[in-house]
Short mmCIF file of C-alpha atoms in Angstrom, two decimals:
data_model
loop_
_atom_site.label_atom_id
_atom_site.label_comp_id
_atom_site.label_asym_id
_atom_site.label_seq_id
_atom_site.Cartn_x
_atom_site.Cartn_y
_atom_site.Cartn_z
CA MET A 1 0.04 -0.39 0.36
CA LEU A 2 1.41 3.51 -0.05
CA HIS A 3 2.96 4.41 3.02
CA HIS A 4 2.55 8.05 2.85
CA SER A 5 -1.10 8.02 2.20
CA PRO A 6 -2.46 5.34 4.58
CA LEU A 7 -5.73 6.94 5.26
CA ILE A 8 -6.64 7.45 1.49
CA ALA A 9 -5.46 3.63 0.56
CA THR A 10 -7.41 2.31 3.29
CA ILE A 11 -11.00 4.26 2.26
CA VAL A 12 -10.53 3.67 -1.54
CA GLY A 13 -9.39 0.38 -1.01
CA GLY A 14 -12.04 -0.92 2.07
CA LEU A 15 -14.96 1.06 -0.36
CA LEU A 16 -14.21 0.08 -3.83
CA LEU A 17 -13.66 -3.62 -2.83
CA ALA A 18 -17.31 -3.34 -0.39
CA PHE A 19 -18.66 -1.81 -3.13
CA VAL A 20 -17.64 -5.33 -5.92
CA LEU A 21 -18.26 -7.61 -3.89
CA GLY A 22 -21.90 -6.07 -2.05
CA ALA A 23 -22.50 -6.09 -6.38
CA ILE A 24 -22.06 -8.83 -6.34
CA ALA A 25 -24.00 -10.33 -3.37
CA GLN A 26 -27.10 -8.45 -4.63
CA ARG A 27 -26.82 -10.29 -7.90
CA LEU A 28 -26.88 -13.41 -6.16
CA ARG A 29 -29.57 -12.76 -4.18
CA VAL A 30 -28.00 -11.94 -0.52
CA SER A 31 -27.45 -9.36 1.61
CA PRO A 32 -25.14 -7.13 0.40
CA LEU A 33 -23.35 -7.22 4.26
CA ILE A 34 -22.34 -10.11 3.07
CA GLY A 35 -20.05 -8.85 -0.01
CA TYR A 36 -19.29 -6.42 2.82
CA LEU A 37 -17.73 -8.90 5.36
CA LEU A 38 -16.20 -10.51 2.93
CA ALA A 39 -14.53 -7.02 1.59
CA GLY A 40 -12.82 -6.59 5.15
CA VAL A 41 -11.73 -9.79 4.71
CA VAL A 42 -10.28 -9.63 1.31
CA VAL A 43 -8.55 -6.37 2.39
CA GLY A 44 -7.11 -7.74 5.82
CA PRO A 45 -3.86 -9.21 6.79
CA HIS A 46 -4.45 -12.63 6.77
CA THR A 47 -5.35 -12.51 2.29
CA PRO A 48 -2.59 -12.04 0.16
CA GLY A 49 -2.61 -8.80 -2.16
CA PHE A 50 -3.67 -5.22 -0.72
CA VAL A 51 -3.54 -5.10 3.49
CA ALA A 52 -5.07 -2.19 4.22
CA ASP A 53 -4.16 -0.01 7.93
CA GLN A 54 -5.75 -2.09 10.70
CA ALA A 55 -5.41 0.19 13.07
CA LEU A 56 -7.04 2.83 10.15
CA ALA A 57 -9.62 0.53 9.20
CA ASN A 58 -10.52 -0.50 13.11
CA GLU A 59 -11.84 3.64 13.66
CA LEU A 60 -13.43 3.81 10.30
CA ALA A 61 -15.55 0.88 11.35
CA GLU A 62 -16.34 2.83 14.69
CA ILE A 63 -17.42 5.75 12.12
CA GLY A 64 -19.60 3.40 10.22
CA VAL A 65 -21.48 2.33 13.36
CA ILE A 66 -21.70 4.91 15.27
CA LEU A 67 -23.35 6.34 11.99
CA LEU A 68 -25.51 3.10 12.04
CA MET A 69 -27.13 3.18 15.23
CA PHE A 70 -27.90 7.18 15.20
CA GLY A 71 -29.75 6.22 12.27
CA VAL A 72 -31.88 3.61 13.95
CA GLY A 73 -31.97 6.01 17.30
CA LEU A 74 -34.03 8.46 14.35
CA HIS A 75 -36.41 5.32 14.70
CA PHE A 76 -36.45 4.46 18.22
CA SER A 77 -36.98 6.25 21.21
CA LEU A 78 -37.45 5.08 24.77
CA LYS A 79 -40.64 5.04 24.60
CA ASP A 80 -40.57 2.19 22.46
CA LEU A 81 -38.46 0.17 24.25
CA LEU A 82 -40.15 0.62 27.32
CA SER A 83 -43.40 -0.48 25.58
CA VAL A 84 -41.14 -4.03 24.51
CA TRP A 85 -39.21 -4.12 27.86
CA THR A 86 -41.37 -7.12 29.60
CA ILE A 87 -40.11 -9.15 26.20
CA ALA A 88 -36.25 -6.94 25.74
CA ILE A 89 -35.25 -7.10 29.10
CA PRO A 90 -35.90 -11.12 30.47
CA GLY A 91 -35.36 -12.07 27.26
CA ALA A 92 -31.64 -10.74 26.76
CA ILE A 93 -30.56 -11.15 30.11
CA ALA A 94 -32.10 -15.28 29.97
CA GLN A 95 -29.84 -15.23 25.76
CA ILE A 96 -26.61 -14.67 28.38
CA ALA A 97 -27.49 -16.86 31.13
CA VAL A 98 -27.99 -19.43 28.57
CA ALA A 99 -25.30 -18.63 26.72
CA ILE A 100 -22.43 -18.04 29.33
CA PRO A 101 -22.90 -22.19 30.39
CA LEU A 102 -22.54 -23.18 27.29
CA GLY A 103 -19.22 -21.67 26.14
CA ALA A 104 -17.95 -22.63 29.47
CA GLY A 105 -18.64 -26.06 28.65
CA VAL A 106 -17.26 -26.03 25.23
CA SER A 107 -13.98 -24.63 26.82
CA TRP A 108 -13.91 -27.03 29.66
CA PHE A 109 -14.36 -30.13 26.67
CA LEU A 110 -10.86 -27.96 25.07
CA GLY A 111 -9.10 -28.00 27.88
CA TRP A 112 -9.53 -24.17 28.30
CA PRO A 113 -9.23 -22.30 32.37
CA LEU A 114 -12.78 -21.60 33.77
CA PRO A 115 -12.06 -17.36 33.10
CA ALA A 116 -11.33 -18.35 29.51
CA GLY A 117 -14.36 -20.06 29.04
CA PHE A 118 -17.10 -17.45 31.16
CA LEU A 119 -15.33 -14.70 28.71
CA PHE A 120 -16.02 -17.05 25.66
CA GLY A 121 -19.55 -17.74 26.52
CA LEU A 122 -19.70 -13.66 27.49
CA ALA A 123 -18.96 -13.18 23.88
CA LEU A 124 -21.25 -16.01 22.20
CA SER A 125 -24.51 -14.58 24.77
CA VAL A 126 -24.20 -11.05 22.42
CA ALA A 127 -25.52 -10.70 19.25
CA SER A 128 -24.10 -8.74 16.31
CA THR A 129 -26.01 -5.25 16.84
CA VAL A 130 -24.89 -3.52 13.16
CA VAL A 131 -25.84 -7.11 11.36
CA LEU A 132 -28.69 -7.64 13.15
CA LEU A 133 -30.10 -3.81 12.50
CA ARG A 134 -28.41 -3.64 8.95
CA ALA A 135 -31.11 -6.89 8.04
CA LEU A 136 -33.79 -5.06 9.85
CA GLN A 137 -33.52 -2.29 7.74
CA GLU A 138 -33.21 -3.93 4.76
CA ARG A 139 -36.32 -5.86 5.35
CA ARG A 140 -37.89 -2.86 6.53
CA LEU A 141 -38.89 -4.11 9.84
CA ILE A 142 -37.59 -1.86 12.57
CA GLN A 143 -40.80 -0.30 12.42
CA THR A 144 -42.51 -3.33 13.36
CA GLU A 145 -43.50 -4.83 17.10
CA ARG A 146 -40.91 -7.45 15.87
CA GLY A 147 -38.42 -4.81 14.82
CA ARG A 148 -39.04 -2.50 18.07
CA ILE A 149 -38.50 -5.45 20.28
CA ALA A 150 -35.16 -6.75 18.43
CA VAL A 151 -33.56 -3.41 19.06
CA GLY A 152 -34.53 -3.08 22.50
CA TRP A 153 -33.49 -6.51 22.99
CA LEU A 154 -29.92 -5.12 21.15
CA ILE A 155 -29.73 -2.37 23.45
CA VAL A 156 -30.59 -3.97 26.82
CA GLN A 157 -27.09 -6.35 25.82
CA ASP A 158 -25.27 -3.49 25.28
CA LEU A 159 -25.85 -2.13 28.39
CA LEU A 160 -25.28 -5.21 29.97
CA MET A 161 -21.89 -5.79 28.04
CA ILE A 162 -20.82 -2.75 29.09
CA LEU A 163 -20.92 -3.28 32.84
CA ALA A 164 -19.37 -6.48 32.09
CA LEU A 165 -16.92 -5.22 30.56
CA VAL A 166 -15.93 -2.83 33.11
CA LEU A 167 -16.24 -5.60 35.78
CA LEU A 168 -14.01 -8.22 34.16
CA PRO A 169 -10.60 -6.68 35.26
CA ALA A 170 -11.82 -6.59 39.08
CA VAL A 171 -13.00 -9.99 38.23
CA ALA A 172 -9.98 -11.64 37.21
CA GLY A 173 -7.92 -9.88 39.77
CA LEU A 174 -10.90 -11.57 42.18
CA VAL A 175 -9.92 -14.75 40.80
CA GLY A 176 -5.89 -14.49 40.57
CA GLY A 177 -5.37 -13.04 36.83
CA THR A 178 -4.41 -14.89 34.06
CA ALA A 179 -0.78 -15.42 33.32
CA LEU A 180 0.56 -14.09 30.52
CA PRO A 181 3.76 -15.08 28.56
CA ASP A 182 5.96 -12.54 30.06
CA GLY A 183 5.48 -14.86 33.47
CA THR A 184 3.50 -11.42 35.44
CA ASP A 185 -0.35 -11.51 35.96
CA SER A 186 -2.93 -9.79 33.44
CA ALA A 187 -4.93 -8.48 36.44
CA THR A 188 -4.02 -7.03 40.22
CA PRO A 189 -5.85 -9.12 42.70
CA SER A 190 -9.33 -7.65 43.73
CA THR A 191 -11.54 -7.85 46.42
CA SER A 192 -15.72 -8.54 46.28
CA ASP A 193 -15.44 -5.13 47.22
CA ASP A 194 -13.73 -4.13 43.68
CA VAL A 195 -16.24 -5.78 42.15
CA LEU A 196 -18.98 -4.30 43.89
CA ILE A 197 -17.71 -0.65 43.53
CA ALA A 198 -16.80 -1.32 39.27
CA LEU A 199 -19.97 -2.39 39.08
CA ALA A 200 -21.55 0.94 40.98
CA VAL A 201 -19.14 3.17 39.17
CA ALA A 202 -20.45 1.38 35.75
CA ALA A 203 -24.03 1.83 36.36
CA GLY A 204 -23.31 5.36 37.74
CA LYS A 205 -21.87 6.32 34.43
CA VAL A 206 -24.38 4.68 32.11
CA ILE A 207 -27.32 5.99 34.33
CA ALA A 208 -25.59 9.22 34.14
CA PHE A 209 -25.25 9.70 30.38
CA VAL A 210 -28.58 8.58 29.49
CA ILE A 211 -30.07 11.23 31.88
CA THR A 212 -27.65 14.09 30.32
CA MET A 213 -29.10 12.75 26.98
CA LEU A 214 -32.69 12.68 28.11
CA ILE A 215 -32.62 16.22 29.17
CA VAL A 216 -29.73 17.91 27.95
CA GLY A 217 -29.58 16.10 24.95
CA ARG A 218 -33.83 16.74 23.90
CA ARG A 219 -33.72 20.42 24.92
CA VAL A 220 -30.01 21.29 23.23
CA ILE A 221 -29.85 19.07 19.98
CA PRO A 222 -33.25 20.03 18.88
CA TRP A 223 -32.75 23.84 19.44
CA ILE A 224 -29.51 23.62 17.32
CA LEU A 225 -30.82 21.74 14.49
CA HIS A 226 -34.08 24.25 15.04
CA TYR A 227 -31.62 27.41 14.45
CA ILE A 228 -29.55 25.58 11.64
CA ALA A 229 -32.40 24.38 9.73
CA HIS A 230 -34.00 27.91 10.00
CA THR A 231 -30.25 29.25 8.16
CA GLY A 232 -31.43 27.60 4.62
CA SER A 233 -28.18 25.80 4.46
CA ARG A 234 -28.36 21.94 3.57
CA GLU A 235 -24.32 22.06 4.17
CA LEU A 236 -24.82 23.64 7.14
CA PHE A 237 -27.43 20.96 7.88
CA ARG A 238 -25.66 17.71 7.03
CA LEU A 239 -22.43 18.97 8.96
CA ALA A 240 -24.28 20.08 11.88
CA VAL A 241 -25.86 16.13 12.03
CA LEU A 242 -22.43 14.84 11.24
CA ALA A 243 -21.35 16.69 14.30
CA ILE A 244 -23.88 15.60 16.69
CA ALA A 245 -24.10 11.66 16.08
CA LEU A 246 -20.16 11.73 15.80
CA GLY A 247 -19.57 14.33 18.83
CA VAL A 248 -21.96 12.63 21.60
CA ALA A 249 -20.82 9.15 20.52
CA TYR A 250 -17.53 10.15 21.21
CA GLY A 251 -18.07 12.46 24.08
CA GLY A 252 -20.36 9.27 25.61
CA ALA A 253 -16.99 7.16 25.47
CA VAL A 254 -14.50 9.73 26.63
CA PHE A 255 -16.36 11.39 29.77
CA PHE A 256 -18.76 8.35 30.41
CA ASP A 257 -16.62 5.10 29.28
CA VAL A 258 -19.86 4.09 27.68
CA SER A 259 -19.45 2.45 24.35
CA PHE A 260 -19.74 4.47 20.36
CA ALA A 261 -22.46 2.48 19.82
CA LEU A 262 -24.62 3.56 22.21
CA GLY A 263 -23.93 6.83 22.47
#
């Protein structure tokens, strides 16, 4: 690749292959998403030929996830989530509760340690938000009752995974940590109090973020968009939308430790 312009090379190579393979997938009457995924494999480091900059590709992928979730947020509200909470919340919790033991059982059969099995089961318990939402959008199901349940289910999973990722270091320390190749431990010893403190801090940050968006966001962001719309500039309005979508996601990650997708 061109070493003096890795960003341009990554964008051009990724978009070109995504377009070609996405068009082929569409021609074969399958979701273009399959073509996009194959394009990522082709420009990855495990296939011959052009290799995209992995660090830049990951950040560009985060931008894509942010914009996709922003689009979903335009069609999904807190009212929609509350209307399906009796299914989404117990369903998401039950899915995680079932998948973790199954993953741990498979890891035990493979001879993995228990903490690794727990982490494997945790990874299996989460559905791909991007893939599922893209599929729902293609079939125009987001506004249906099943679509609202699916989106609410994903949001609950995202919230639970935020708590899980915050708790993992403390839990790893509680069980003694995991040995690294150099012989050191991946986590310092923790106590049950550390786990409770980490859980409280994580839950507090998520709650603070949601409250901030419900109070400040619902008043400030509409006012900004209303003002920009009255300027009559389409370019400025598009820029305002991009700035809000990316700015809120980045600010949520920096100040509240929530995921870019949730932001």
